XYZ file of C-alpha atoms in Angstrom:
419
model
C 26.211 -104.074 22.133
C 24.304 -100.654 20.470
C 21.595 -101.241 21.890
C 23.145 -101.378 25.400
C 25.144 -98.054 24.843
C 22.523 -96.397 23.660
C 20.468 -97.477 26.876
C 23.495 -96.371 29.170
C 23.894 -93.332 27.006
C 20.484 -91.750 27.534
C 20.654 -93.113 31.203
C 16.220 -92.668 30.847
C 14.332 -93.517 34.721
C 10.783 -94.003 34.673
C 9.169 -93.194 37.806
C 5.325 -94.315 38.262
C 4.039 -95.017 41.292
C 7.540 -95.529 43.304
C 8.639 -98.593 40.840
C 9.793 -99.184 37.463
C 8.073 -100.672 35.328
C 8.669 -101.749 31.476
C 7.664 -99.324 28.372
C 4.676 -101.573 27.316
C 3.018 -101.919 30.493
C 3.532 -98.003 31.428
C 2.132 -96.783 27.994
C -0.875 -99.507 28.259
C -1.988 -97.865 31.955
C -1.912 -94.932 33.716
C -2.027 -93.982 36.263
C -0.569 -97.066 37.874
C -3.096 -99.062 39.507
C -3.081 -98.971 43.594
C -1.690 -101.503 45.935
C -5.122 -103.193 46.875
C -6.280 -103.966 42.581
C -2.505 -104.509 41.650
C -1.918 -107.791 39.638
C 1.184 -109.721 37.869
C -0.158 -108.852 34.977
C 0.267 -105.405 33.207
C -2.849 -103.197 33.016
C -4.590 -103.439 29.722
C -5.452 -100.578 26.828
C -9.250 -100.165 28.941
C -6.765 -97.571 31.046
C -6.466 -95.721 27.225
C -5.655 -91.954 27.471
C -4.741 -89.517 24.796
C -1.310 -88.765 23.668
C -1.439 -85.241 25.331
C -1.733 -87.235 29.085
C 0.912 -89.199 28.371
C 3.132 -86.442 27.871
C 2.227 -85.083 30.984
C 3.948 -88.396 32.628
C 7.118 -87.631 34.697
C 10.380 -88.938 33.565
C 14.257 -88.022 34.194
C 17.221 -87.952 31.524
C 20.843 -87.465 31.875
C 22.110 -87.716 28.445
C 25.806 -86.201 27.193
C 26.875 -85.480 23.067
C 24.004 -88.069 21.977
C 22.752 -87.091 18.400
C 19.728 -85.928 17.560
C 18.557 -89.037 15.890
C 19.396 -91.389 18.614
C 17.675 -89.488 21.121
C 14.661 -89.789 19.170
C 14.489 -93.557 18.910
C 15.377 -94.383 22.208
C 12.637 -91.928 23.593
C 10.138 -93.870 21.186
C 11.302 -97.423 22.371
C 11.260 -95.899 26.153
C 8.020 -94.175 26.403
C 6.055 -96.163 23.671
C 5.141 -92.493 22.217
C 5.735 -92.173 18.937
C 8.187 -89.629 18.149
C 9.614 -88.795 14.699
C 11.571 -86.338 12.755
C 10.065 -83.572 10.199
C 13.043 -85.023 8.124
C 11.485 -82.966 5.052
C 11.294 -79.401 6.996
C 14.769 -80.246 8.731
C 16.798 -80.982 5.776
C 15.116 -77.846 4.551
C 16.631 -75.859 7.636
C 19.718 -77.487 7.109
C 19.422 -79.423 10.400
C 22.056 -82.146 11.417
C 20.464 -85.291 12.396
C 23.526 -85.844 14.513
C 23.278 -82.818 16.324
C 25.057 -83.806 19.860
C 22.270 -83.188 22.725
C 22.937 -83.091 26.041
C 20.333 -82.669 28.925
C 19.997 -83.796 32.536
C 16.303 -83.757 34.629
C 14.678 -85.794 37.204
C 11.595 -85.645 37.252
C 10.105 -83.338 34.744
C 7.221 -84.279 32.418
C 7.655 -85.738 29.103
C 6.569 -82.322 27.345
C 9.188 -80.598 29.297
C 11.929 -82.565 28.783
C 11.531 -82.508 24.882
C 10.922 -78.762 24.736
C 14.457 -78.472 26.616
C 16.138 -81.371 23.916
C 14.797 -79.162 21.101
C 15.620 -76.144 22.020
C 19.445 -76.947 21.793
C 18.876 -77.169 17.460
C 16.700 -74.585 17.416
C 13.802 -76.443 16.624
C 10.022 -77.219 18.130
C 7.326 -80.289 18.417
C 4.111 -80.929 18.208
C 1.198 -83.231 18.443
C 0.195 -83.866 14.759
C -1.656 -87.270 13.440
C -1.617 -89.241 16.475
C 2.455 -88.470 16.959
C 4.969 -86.168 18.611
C 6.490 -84.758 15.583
C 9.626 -82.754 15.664
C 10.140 -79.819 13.104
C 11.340 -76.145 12.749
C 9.709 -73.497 14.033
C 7.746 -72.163 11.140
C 6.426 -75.535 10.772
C 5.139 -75.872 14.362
C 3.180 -73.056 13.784
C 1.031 -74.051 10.828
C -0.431 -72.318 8.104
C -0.719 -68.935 7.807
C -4.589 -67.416 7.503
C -6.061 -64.283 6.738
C -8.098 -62.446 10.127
C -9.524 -58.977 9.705
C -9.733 -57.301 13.280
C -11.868 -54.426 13.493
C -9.867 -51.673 15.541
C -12.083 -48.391 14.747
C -12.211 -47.440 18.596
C -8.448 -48.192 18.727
C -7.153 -45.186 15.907
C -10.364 -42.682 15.781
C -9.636 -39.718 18.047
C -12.957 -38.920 20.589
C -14.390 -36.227 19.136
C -15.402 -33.148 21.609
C -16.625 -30.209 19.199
C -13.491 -28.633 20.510
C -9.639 -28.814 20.138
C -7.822 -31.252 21.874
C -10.200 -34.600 21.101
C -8.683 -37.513 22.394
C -6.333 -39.682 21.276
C -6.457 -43.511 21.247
C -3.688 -45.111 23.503
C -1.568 -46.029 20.706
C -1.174 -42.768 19.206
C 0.142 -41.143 22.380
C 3.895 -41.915 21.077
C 3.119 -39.312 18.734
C 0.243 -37.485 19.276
C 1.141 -34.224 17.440
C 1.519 -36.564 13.829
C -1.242 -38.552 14.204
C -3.265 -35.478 15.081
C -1.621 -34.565 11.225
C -2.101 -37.458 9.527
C 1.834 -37.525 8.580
C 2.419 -40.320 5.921
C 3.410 -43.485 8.204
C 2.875 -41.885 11.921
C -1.035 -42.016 11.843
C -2.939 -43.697 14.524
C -3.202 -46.700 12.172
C 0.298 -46.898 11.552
C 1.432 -46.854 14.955
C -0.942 -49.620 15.629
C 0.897 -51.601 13.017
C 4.394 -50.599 14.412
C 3.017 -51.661 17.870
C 1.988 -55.188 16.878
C 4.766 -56.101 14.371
C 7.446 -54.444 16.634
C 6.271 -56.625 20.092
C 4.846 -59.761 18.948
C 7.500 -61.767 16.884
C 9.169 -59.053 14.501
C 10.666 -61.188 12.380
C 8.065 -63.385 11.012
C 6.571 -60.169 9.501
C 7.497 -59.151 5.711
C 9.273 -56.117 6.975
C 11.944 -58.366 8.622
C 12.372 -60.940 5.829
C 9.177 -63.049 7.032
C 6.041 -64.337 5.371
C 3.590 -62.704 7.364
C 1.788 -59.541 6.499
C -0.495 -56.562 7.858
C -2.688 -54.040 6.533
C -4.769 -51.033 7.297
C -8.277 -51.025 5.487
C -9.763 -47.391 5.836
C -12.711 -48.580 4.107
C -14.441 -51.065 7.185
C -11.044 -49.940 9.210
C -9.744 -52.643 9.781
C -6.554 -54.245 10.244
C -6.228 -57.580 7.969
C -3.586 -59.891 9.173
C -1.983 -63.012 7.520
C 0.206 -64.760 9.943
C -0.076 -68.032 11.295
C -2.534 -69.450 14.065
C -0.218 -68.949 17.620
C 0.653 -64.986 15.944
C -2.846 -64.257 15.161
C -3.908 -65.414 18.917
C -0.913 -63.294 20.359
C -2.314 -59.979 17.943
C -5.908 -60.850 19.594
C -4.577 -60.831 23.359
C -2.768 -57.206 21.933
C -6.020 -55.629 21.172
C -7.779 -56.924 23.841
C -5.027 -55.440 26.294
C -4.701 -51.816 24.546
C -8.810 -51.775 24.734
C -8.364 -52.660 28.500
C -6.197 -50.008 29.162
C -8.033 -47.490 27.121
C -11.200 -47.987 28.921
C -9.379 -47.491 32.108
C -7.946 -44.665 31.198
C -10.829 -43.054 29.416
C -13.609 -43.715 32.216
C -16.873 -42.365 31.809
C -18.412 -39.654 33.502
C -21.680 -37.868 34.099
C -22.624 -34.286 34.888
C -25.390 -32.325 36.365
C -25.587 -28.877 37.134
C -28.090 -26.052 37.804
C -27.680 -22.792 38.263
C -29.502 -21.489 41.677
C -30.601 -17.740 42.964
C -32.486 -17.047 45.956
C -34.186 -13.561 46.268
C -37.214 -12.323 47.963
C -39.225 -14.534 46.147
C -38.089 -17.470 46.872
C -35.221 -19.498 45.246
C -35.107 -19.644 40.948
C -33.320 -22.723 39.592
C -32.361 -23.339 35.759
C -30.855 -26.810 35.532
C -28.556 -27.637 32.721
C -29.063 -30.750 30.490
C -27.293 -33.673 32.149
C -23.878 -34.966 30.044
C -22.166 -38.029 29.820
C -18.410 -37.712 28.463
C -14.720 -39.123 28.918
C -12.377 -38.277 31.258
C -9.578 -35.793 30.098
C -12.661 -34.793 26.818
C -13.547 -31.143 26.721
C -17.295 -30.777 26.900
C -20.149 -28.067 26.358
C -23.597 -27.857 27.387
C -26.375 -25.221 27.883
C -29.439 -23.726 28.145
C -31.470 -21.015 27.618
C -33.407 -18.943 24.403
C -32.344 -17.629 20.842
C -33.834 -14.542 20.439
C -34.589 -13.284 17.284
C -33.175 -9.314 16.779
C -34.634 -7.965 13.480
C -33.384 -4.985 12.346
C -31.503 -3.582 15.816
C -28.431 -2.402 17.041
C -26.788 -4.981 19.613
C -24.368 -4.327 22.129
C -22.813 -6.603 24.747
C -21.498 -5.461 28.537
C -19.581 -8.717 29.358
C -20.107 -12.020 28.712
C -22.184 -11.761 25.635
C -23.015 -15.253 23.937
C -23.588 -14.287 20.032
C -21.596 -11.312 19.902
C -17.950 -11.552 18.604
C -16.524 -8.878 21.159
C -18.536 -8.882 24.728
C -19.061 -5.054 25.743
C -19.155 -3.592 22.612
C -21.202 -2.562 19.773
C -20.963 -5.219 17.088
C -23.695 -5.470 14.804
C -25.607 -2.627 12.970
C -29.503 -2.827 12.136
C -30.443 -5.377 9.963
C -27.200 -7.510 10.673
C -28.043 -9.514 13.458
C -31.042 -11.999 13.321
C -30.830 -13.892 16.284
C -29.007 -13.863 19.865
C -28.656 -17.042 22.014
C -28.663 -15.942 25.953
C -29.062 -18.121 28.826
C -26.456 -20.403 30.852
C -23.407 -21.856 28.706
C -20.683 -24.231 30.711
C -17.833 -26.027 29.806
C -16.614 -28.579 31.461
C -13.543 -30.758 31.615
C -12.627 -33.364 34.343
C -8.594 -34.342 33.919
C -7.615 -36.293 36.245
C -8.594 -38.863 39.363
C -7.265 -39.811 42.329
C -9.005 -41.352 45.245
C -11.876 -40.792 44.629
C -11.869 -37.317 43.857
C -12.046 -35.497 40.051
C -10.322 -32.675 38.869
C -12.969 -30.660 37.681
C -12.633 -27.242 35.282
C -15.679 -25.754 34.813
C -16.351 -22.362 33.274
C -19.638 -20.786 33.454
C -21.309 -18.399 31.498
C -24.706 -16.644 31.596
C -26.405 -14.121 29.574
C -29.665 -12.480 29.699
C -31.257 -9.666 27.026
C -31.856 -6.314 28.552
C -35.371 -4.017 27.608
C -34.308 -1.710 24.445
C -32.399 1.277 24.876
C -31.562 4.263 22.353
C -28.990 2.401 20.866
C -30.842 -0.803 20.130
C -31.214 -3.618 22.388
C -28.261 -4.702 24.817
C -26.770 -8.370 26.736
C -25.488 -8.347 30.048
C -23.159 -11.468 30.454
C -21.250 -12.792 33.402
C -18.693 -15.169 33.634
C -17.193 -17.020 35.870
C -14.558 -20.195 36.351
C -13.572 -22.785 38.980
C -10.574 -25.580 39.466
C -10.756 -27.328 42.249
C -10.722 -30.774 42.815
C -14.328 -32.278 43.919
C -15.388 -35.966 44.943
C -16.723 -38.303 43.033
C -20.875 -38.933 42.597
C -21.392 -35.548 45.776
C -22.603 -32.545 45.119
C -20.428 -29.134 45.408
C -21.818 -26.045 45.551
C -19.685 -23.150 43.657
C -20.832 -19.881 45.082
C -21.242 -17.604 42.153
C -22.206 -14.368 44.326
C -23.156 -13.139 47.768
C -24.689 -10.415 49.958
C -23.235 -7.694 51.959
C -23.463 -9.932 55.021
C -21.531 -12.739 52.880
C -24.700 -14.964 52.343
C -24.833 -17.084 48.951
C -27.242 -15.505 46.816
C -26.308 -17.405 43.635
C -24.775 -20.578 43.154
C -24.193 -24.050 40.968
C -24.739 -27.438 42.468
C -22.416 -29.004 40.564
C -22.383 -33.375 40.413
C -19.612 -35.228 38.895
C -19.181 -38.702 39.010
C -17.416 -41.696 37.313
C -19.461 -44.392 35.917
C -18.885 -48.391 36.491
C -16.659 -49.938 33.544
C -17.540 -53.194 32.405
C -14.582 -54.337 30.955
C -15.713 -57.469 29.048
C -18.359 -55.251 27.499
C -15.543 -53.116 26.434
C -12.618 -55.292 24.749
C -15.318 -57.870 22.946
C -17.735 -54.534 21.681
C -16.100 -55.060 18.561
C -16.982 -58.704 18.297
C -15.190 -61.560 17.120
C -12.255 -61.380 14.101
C -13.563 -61.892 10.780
C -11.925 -65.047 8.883
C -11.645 -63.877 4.954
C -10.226 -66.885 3.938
């Protein structure tokens, strides 16, 4: 008489192949063979799969207050799976083995239907020795082991030889303390916060769990200890934030020259060509140092070298050397279409022939914002003649370069197992 109420009480349906069939003959064979090679006899164990398949077979419950225990034999006797209780890790957890479950499904695979019975106590399976065991949580999840993940392009600022470098994605929360280096609001540490805050807070030691992380400066490097679903989750998390930082930081290249047409003929002094990221401040130039022994220098505008353009700022002997030629920054800041932001400021100096007081520079400078498109060339007019004609110009090219994404997120190679 159990044995029938249990049967009524889980109220189980196989279906395979539009029939039912017994728990021996479905376990021995699937799928079910077709109408043309069917037999009286049940298919043998040469139809063998692995225990993952069979969990993928379909099956419908409609089960009310049956405890825990109950529902695990009958599902064993049913589906021929073997299916037993963590009875350790549960009386551990303080689980009732009577825990009333209830559950109705038609048609849902075997996997599905015990993640939904498990779920009710809190608790998880999984496939371990050759059997669906069920357990807590922290049990499902294995050991914990130790990863180091190198994330030196995710916390070191891009350095541009100027203030304002950039900032790594993560530190954008804060920018102005990790530009500090406050105590616990570097770039590192909001890394840390950013992982232990979004991927299971509170299996990590700060919320009363077992697994840890740390910042190495040394190799910098984050070394985790957490178990093997956490540590894939923190992998997918890096990967995503160095996705995301290579989109936003795309590359770009620039060439300029600086061309001036006069009588004889046109005069062009091209600039070294620069690579650089999008939003970084950039310099580049050309041109001569000239040495200045014992003079007087004096600037009219512009002056590269002197520390006040346009007036007198070194006596004889002071000054060694002057650099004069063509000095631009550059800084692209945004894209849309297509097009760059560019902000470019030119400068250009030249040394003038000796005068009573000493030797002279005559500087010019010049700047331009304006948006320009990607990979053409612009040409910023720089002066003209009385009729309006360009005499001078730059022929400016900006352009973004390809991203290769996989290149990007795996640069830093594979995680390090330290034991």
């Amino acid at each position: 008489m159990r044995r029938k109420r249990l049967w009524a009480g889980l109220g189980v349906v196989l279906a395979l192949g539009g029939s039912v069939v017994r728990a021996a003959e479905w376990e021995a064979c699937w799928p079910p063979p077709s109408r043309a090679t069917r037999s009286a006899k049940p298919c043998k164990s040469e139809c063998g799969q692995s225990l993952e398949r069979k969990l993928l077979h379909p099956i419908g419950l409609n089960i009310k207050d049956v405890p825990l225990r109950q529902v695990v034999e009958e599902l064993h006797q049913l589906t021929g799976i073997s299916i037993v209780l963590d009875r350790a890790a549960l009386e551990d957890a303080g689980i009732d083995f009577d825990y009333p479950l209830t559950l109705r499904v038609d048609n849902v695979s075997i996997q599905t239907a015990l993640h939904l019975l498990v779920k009710q106590v809190r608790l998880a399976w999984v496939v371990k020795d050759e059997v669906v065991q069920i357990t807590t949580a922290g049990e499902a999840r294995g050991k914990r082991k130790t990863v180091s993940y190198p994330v030196a392009d995710l916390i070191l600022p891009i350095a541009s030889g100027e203030d304002g470098d950039l900032l790594p994605v993560v530190c954008r929360d804060d920018a102005e303390a990790a530009k500090q280096h406050k105590p616990g609001q570097t770039c590192e540490d909001q890394l840390i916060k950013r992982i232990t805050s979004t991927i299971e807070p509170a299996t990590w030691s700060d919320m009363g769990g077992k697994g840890t992380i740390q910042y190495f400066p040394l190799d910098l490097s984050l070394v985790v200890n957490q178990t093997a679903d956490i540590q894939e989750q923190v992998q997918d998390l890096l990967r995503a934030l160095r996705c995301a930082q290579a989109q936003e930081y795309r590359e770009m290249r620039l060439e300029t020259a600086v061309v001036e047409s006069g009588p004889d003929g046109k005069q062009t002094t091209r600039l070294p060509a620069i690579t650089f990221f999008r939003g970084q401040r950039v310099h580049v130039m050309t041109g001569q140092t000239v040495p200045v022994p014992q003079a007087t220098v004096s600037g009219t505008g512009g002056a590269v070298g002197c520390d006040h353009p346009g007036k007198p700022t070194a006596t004889a002997g002071q000054v060694e050397w002057i650099d004069v030629g063509v000095s631009l920054h550059a800084r692209v800041t945004t894209v849309a279409e297509g097009r760059l932001h560019l902000d470019l400021a030119l400068e250009m100096s030249e040394l003038l022939p000796p005068g009573e007081e000493g030797l002279s520079i005559a500087g010019q400078s010049y700047r331009f914002v304006r948006e320009v498109p990607s990979g053409k060339p612009v040409r910023l007019v720089l002066k003209k003649d009385a009729k309006g004609k360009p005499t001078k110009w730059v022929e400016c090219l900006v352009k973004e370069l390809p991203i290769d994404v996989e290149e990007t997120v795996s640069h830093e190679g594979p995680p390090a197992t330290t034991h």
